[in-house]
Tab-separated table of C-alpha atoms in Angstrom:
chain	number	residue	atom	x	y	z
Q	1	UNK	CA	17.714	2.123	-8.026
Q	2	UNK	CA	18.215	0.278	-4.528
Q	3	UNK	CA	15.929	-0.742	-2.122
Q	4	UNK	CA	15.908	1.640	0.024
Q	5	UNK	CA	15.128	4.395	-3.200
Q	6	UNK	CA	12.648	2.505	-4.064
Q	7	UNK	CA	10.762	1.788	-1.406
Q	8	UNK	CA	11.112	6.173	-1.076
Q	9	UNK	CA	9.484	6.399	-4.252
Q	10	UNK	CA	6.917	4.294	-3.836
Q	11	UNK	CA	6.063	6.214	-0.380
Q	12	UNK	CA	6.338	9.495	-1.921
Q	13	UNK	CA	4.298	8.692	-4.837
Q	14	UNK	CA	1.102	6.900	-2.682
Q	15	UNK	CA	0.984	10.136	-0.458
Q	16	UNK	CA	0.009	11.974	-3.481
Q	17	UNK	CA	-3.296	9.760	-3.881
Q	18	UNK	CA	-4.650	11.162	-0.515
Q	19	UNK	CA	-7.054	13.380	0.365
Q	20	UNK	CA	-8.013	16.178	3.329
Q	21	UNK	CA	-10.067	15.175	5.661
Q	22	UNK	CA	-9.496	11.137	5.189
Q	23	UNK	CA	-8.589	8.764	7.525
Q	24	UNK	CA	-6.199	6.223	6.401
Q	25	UNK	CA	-4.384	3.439	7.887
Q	26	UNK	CA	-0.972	1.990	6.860
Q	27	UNK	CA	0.064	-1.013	6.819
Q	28	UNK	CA	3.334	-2.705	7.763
Q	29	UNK	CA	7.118	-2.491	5.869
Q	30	UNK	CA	6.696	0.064	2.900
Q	31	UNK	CA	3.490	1.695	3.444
Q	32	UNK	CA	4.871	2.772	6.922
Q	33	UNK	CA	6.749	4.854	5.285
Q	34	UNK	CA	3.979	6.970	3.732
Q	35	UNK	CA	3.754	8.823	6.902
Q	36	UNK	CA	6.931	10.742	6.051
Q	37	UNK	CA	5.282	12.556	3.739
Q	38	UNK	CA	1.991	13.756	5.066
Q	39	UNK	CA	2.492	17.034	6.154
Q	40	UNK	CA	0.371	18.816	8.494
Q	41	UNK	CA	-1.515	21.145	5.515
Q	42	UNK	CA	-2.552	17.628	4.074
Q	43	UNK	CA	-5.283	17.082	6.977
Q	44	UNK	CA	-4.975	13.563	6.859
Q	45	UNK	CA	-5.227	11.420	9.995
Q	46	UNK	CA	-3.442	7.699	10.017
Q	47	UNK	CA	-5.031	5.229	11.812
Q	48	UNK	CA	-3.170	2.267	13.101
Q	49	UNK	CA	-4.683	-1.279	13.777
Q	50	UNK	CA	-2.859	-1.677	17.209
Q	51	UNK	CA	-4.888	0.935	18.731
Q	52	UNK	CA	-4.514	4.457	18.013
Q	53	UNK	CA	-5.524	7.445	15.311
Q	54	UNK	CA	-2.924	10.193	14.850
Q	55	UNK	CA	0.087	8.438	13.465
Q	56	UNK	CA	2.882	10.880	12.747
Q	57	UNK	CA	5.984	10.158	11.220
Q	58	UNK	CA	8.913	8.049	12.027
Q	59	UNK	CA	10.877	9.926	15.291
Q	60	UNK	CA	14.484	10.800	14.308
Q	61	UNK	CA	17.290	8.385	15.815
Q	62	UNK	CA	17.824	8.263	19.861
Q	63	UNK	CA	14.089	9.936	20.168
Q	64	UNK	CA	11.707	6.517	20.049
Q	65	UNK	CA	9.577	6.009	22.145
Q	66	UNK	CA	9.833	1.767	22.784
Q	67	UNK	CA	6.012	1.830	23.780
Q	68	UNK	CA	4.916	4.058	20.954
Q	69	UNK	CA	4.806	1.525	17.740
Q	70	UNK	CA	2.714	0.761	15.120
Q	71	UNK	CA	1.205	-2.333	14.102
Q	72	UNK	CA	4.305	-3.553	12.560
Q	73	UNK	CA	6.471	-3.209	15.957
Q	74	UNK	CA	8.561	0.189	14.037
Q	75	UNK	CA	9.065	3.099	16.375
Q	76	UNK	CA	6.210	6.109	15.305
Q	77	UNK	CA	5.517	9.513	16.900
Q	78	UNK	CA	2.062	10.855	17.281
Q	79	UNK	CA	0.759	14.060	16.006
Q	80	UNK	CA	-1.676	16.699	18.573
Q	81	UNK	CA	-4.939	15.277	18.795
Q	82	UNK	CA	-3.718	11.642	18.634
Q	83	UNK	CA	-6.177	9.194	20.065
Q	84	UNK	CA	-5.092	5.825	21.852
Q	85	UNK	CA	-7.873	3.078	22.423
Q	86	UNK	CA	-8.106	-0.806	22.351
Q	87	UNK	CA	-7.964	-3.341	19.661
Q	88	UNK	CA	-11.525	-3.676	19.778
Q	89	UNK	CA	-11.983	-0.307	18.893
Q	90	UNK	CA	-9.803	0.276	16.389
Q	91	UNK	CA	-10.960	-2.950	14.708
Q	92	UNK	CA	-14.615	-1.766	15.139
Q	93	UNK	CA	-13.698	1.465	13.155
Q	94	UNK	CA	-12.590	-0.627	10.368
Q	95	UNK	CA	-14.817	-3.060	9.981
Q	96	UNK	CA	-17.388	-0.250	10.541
Q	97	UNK	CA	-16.349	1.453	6.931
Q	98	UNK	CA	-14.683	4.701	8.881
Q	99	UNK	CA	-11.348	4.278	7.244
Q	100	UNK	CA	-10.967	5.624	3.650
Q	101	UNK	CA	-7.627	4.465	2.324
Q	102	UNK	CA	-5.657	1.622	3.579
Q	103	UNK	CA	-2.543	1.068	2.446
Q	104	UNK	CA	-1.042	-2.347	2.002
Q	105	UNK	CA	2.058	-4.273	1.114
Q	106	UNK	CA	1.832	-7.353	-1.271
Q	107	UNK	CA	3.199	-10.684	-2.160
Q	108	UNK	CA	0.689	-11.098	-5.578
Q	109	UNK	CA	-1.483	-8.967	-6.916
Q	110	UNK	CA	-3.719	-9.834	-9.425
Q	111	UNK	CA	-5.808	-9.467	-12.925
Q	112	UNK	CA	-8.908	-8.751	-11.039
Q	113	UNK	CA	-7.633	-6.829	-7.745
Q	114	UNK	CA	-7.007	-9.746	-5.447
Q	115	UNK	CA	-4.205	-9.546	-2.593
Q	116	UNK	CA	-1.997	-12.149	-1.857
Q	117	UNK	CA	0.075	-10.564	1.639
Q	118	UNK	CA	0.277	-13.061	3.939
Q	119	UNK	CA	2.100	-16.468	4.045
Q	120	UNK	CA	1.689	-19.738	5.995
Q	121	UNK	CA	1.857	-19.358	9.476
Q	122	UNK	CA	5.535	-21.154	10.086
Q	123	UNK	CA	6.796	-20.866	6.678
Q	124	UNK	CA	8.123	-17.457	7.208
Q	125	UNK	CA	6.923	-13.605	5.987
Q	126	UNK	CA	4.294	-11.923	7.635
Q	127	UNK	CA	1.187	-13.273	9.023
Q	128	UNK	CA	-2.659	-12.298	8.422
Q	129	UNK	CA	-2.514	-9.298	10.720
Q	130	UNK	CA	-5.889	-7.260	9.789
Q	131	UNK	CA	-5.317	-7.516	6.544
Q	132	UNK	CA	-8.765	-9.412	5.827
Q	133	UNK	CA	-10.856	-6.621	7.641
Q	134	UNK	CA	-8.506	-4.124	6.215
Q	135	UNK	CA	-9.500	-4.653	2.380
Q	136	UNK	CA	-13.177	-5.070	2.853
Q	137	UNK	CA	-13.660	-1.961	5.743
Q	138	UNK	CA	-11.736	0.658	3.706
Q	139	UNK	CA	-13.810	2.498	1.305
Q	140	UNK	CA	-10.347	2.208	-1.456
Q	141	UNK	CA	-7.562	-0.162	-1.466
Q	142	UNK	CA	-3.737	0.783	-2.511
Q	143	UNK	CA	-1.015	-1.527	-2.953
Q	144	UNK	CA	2.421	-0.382	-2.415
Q	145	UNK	CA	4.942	-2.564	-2.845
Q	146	UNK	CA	8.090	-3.285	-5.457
Q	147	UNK	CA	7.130	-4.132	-8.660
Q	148	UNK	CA	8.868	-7.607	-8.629
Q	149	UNK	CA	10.305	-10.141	-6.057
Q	150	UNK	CA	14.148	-10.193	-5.287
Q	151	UNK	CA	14.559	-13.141	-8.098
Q	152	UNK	CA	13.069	-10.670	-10.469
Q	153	UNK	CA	9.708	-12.374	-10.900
Q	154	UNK	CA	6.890	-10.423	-11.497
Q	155	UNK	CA	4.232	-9.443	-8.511
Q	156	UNK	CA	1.264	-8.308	-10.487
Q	157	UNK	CA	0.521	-12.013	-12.128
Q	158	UNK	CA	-2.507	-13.114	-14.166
Q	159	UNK	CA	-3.909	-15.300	-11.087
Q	160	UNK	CA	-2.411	-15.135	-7.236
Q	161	UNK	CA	-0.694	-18.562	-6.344
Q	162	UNK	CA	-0.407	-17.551	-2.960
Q	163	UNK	CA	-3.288	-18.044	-0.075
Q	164	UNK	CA	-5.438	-14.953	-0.657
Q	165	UNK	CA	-6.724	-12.002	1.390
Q	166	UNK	CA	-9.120	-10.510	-0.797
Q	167	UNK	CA	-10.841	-11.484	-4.079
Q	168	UNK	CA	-11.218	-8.460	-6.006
Q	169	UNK	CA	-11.030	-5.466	-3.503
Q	170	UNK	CA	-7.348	-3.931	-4.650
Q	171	UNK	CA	-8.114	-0.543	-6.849
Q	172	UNK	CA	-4.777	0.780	-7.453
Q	173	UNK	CA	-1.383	-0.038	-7.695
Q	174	UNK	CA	2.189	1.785	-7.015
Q	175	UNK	CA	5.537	0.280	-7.365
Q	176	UNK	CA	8.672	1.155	-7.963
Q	177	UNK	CA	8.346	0.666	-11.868
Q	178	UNK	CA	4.504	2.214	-11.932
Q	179	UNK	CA	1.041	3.112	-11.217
Q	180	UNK	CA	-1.814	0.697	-12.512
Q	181	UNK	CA	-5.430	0.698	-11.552
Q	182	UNK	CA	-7.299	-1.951	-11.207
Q	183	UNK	CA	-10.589	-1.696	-13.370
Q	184	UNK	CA	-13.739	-3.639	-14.724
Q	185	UNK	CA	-11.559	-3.596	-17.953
Q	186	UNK	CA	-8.484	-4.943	-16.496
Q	187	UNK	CA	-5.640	-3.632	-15.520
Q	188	UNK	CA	-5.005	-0.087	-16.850
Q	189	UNK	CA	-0.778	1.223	-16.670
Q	190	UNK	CA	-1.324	5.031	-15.702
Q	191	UNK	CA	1.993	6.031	-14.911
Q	192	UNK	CA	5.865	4.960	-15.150
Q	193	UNK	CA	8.324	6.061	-12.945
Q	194	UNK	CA	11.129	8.093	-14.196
Q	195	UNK	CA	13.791	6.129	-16.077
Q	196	UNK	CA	11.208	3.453	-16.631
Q	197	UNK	CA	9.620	2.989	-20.053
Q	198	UNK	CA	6.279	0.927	-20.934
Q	199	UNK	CA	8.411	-1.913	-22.426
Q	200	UNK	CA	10.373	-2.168	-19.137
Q	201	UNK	CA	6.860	-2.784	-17.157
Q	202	UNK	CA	5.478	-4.674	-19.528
Q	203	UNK	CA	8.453	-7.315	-19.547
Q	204	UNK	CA	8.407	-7.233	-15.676
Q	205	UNK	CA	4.606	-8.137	-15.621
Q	206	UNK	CA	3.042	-11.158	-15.966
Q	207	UNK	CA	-0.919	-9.960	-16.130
Q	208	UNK	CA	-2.560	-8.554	-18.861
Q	209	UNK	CA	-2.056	-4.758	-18.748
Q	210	UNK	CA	-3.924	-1.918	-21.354
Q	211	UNK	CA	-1.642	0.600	-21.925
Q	212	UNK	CA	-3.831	3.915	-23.109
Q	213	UNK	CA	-2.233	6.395	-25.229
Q	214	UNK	CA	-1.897	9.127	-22.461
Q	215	UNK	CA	0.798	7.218	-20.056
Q	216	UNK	CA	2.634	9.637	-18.157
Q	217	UNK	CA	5.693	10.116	-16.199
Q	218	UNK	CA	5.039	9.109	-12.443
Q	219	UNK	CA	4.320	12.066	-10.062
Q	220	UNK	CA	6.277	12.536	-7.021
């Protein structure tokens, strides 16, 4: 599967985990992407750290909008209703506990929940953004992101080496390869994607994972 497919699936397969009537905010590179498949019926409203509520999906080629981005600089359209206001604001809604669901890329994810996503100013990758606020304001915390680096090490590891966002605040995670959730237990495999078989995560993934009986075939 390439990149691209991947990061699809991963989209696809986190829209499925929300709600009507929840607000959720996305964050930057494949989370973005989740917005493609909210549909109207869904009732869900995106919020977006840089200022606004009302995210809609990506605008088709030659129709963006260069003021109209989200907080990761990538073109966005807004759906009726949208609401713009400052970063005070928006960061006041999340540190408030109004957001539901945030979704978030990651570097590490560990044994107990905690998110890795951010690197050394300087040394390259993305920067703290509200990533801190993020995981402690939202009522749940998803991880999307692919199931192992580019040098085919694994991402979900027994103990992050990177600097940390959160301790203990992630509650599920979706890759390309699966869906775990993070519980008092440990970390539980729910789901692998199609073509994927337990013994493929398992070798991919250096944490501790219980694998129930009832593992099923991801849902997209």
């Amino acid at each position: 599967m390439g990149a691209d497919a991947s990061r699809e699936l991963i989209a696809r397969r986190v829209a499925r985990e929300l709600r009507g009537g929840e607000v959720v905010n996305l964050g930057i590179g494949t989370p973005t992407l989740v917005a493609n498949y909210i549909t109207p019926e869904m009732d869900i409203t995106l919020h977006s750290e840089n200022g606004f509520v009302g995210l809609g999906p990506a605008p088709p080629s030659g129709q963006e909008i260069p003021d109209l981005v989200n907080a990761g600089g990538q073109p966005v359209t807004v759906v009726p209703g949208a609401c713009f206001f400052d970063t005070a604001m928006s960061f006041a809604i999340i540190r408030g506990g109004h957001v539901d669901v945030t979704v978030l890329g990651a570097l590490e994810v560990d044994e107990e929940g905690s998110l890795a996503n951010w690197w050394i100013p300087g040394k390259g990758g993305p920067g703290m953004g509200g990533g801190m606020d993020l995981v402690v304001g939202a009522k749940r915390v998803i991880v999307a992101m692919e199931h192992t680096r580019r040098d085919g090490a694994p991402k979900i590891v027994r103990r992050c080496t990177m600097p940390v966002t959160a301790k203990g605040e992630v509650n599920l995670i979706v890759t390309d390869m699966a869906v775990i959730e993070v519980t008092k237990e440990g970390l539980v495999l729910r789901e692998v994607a199609p073509g994927v078989s337990t013994s493929d995560v398992l070798a991919k993934t250096e944490a501790r994972l219980i694998v129930p009986d009832d593992v099923r075939e991801m849902s997209i």
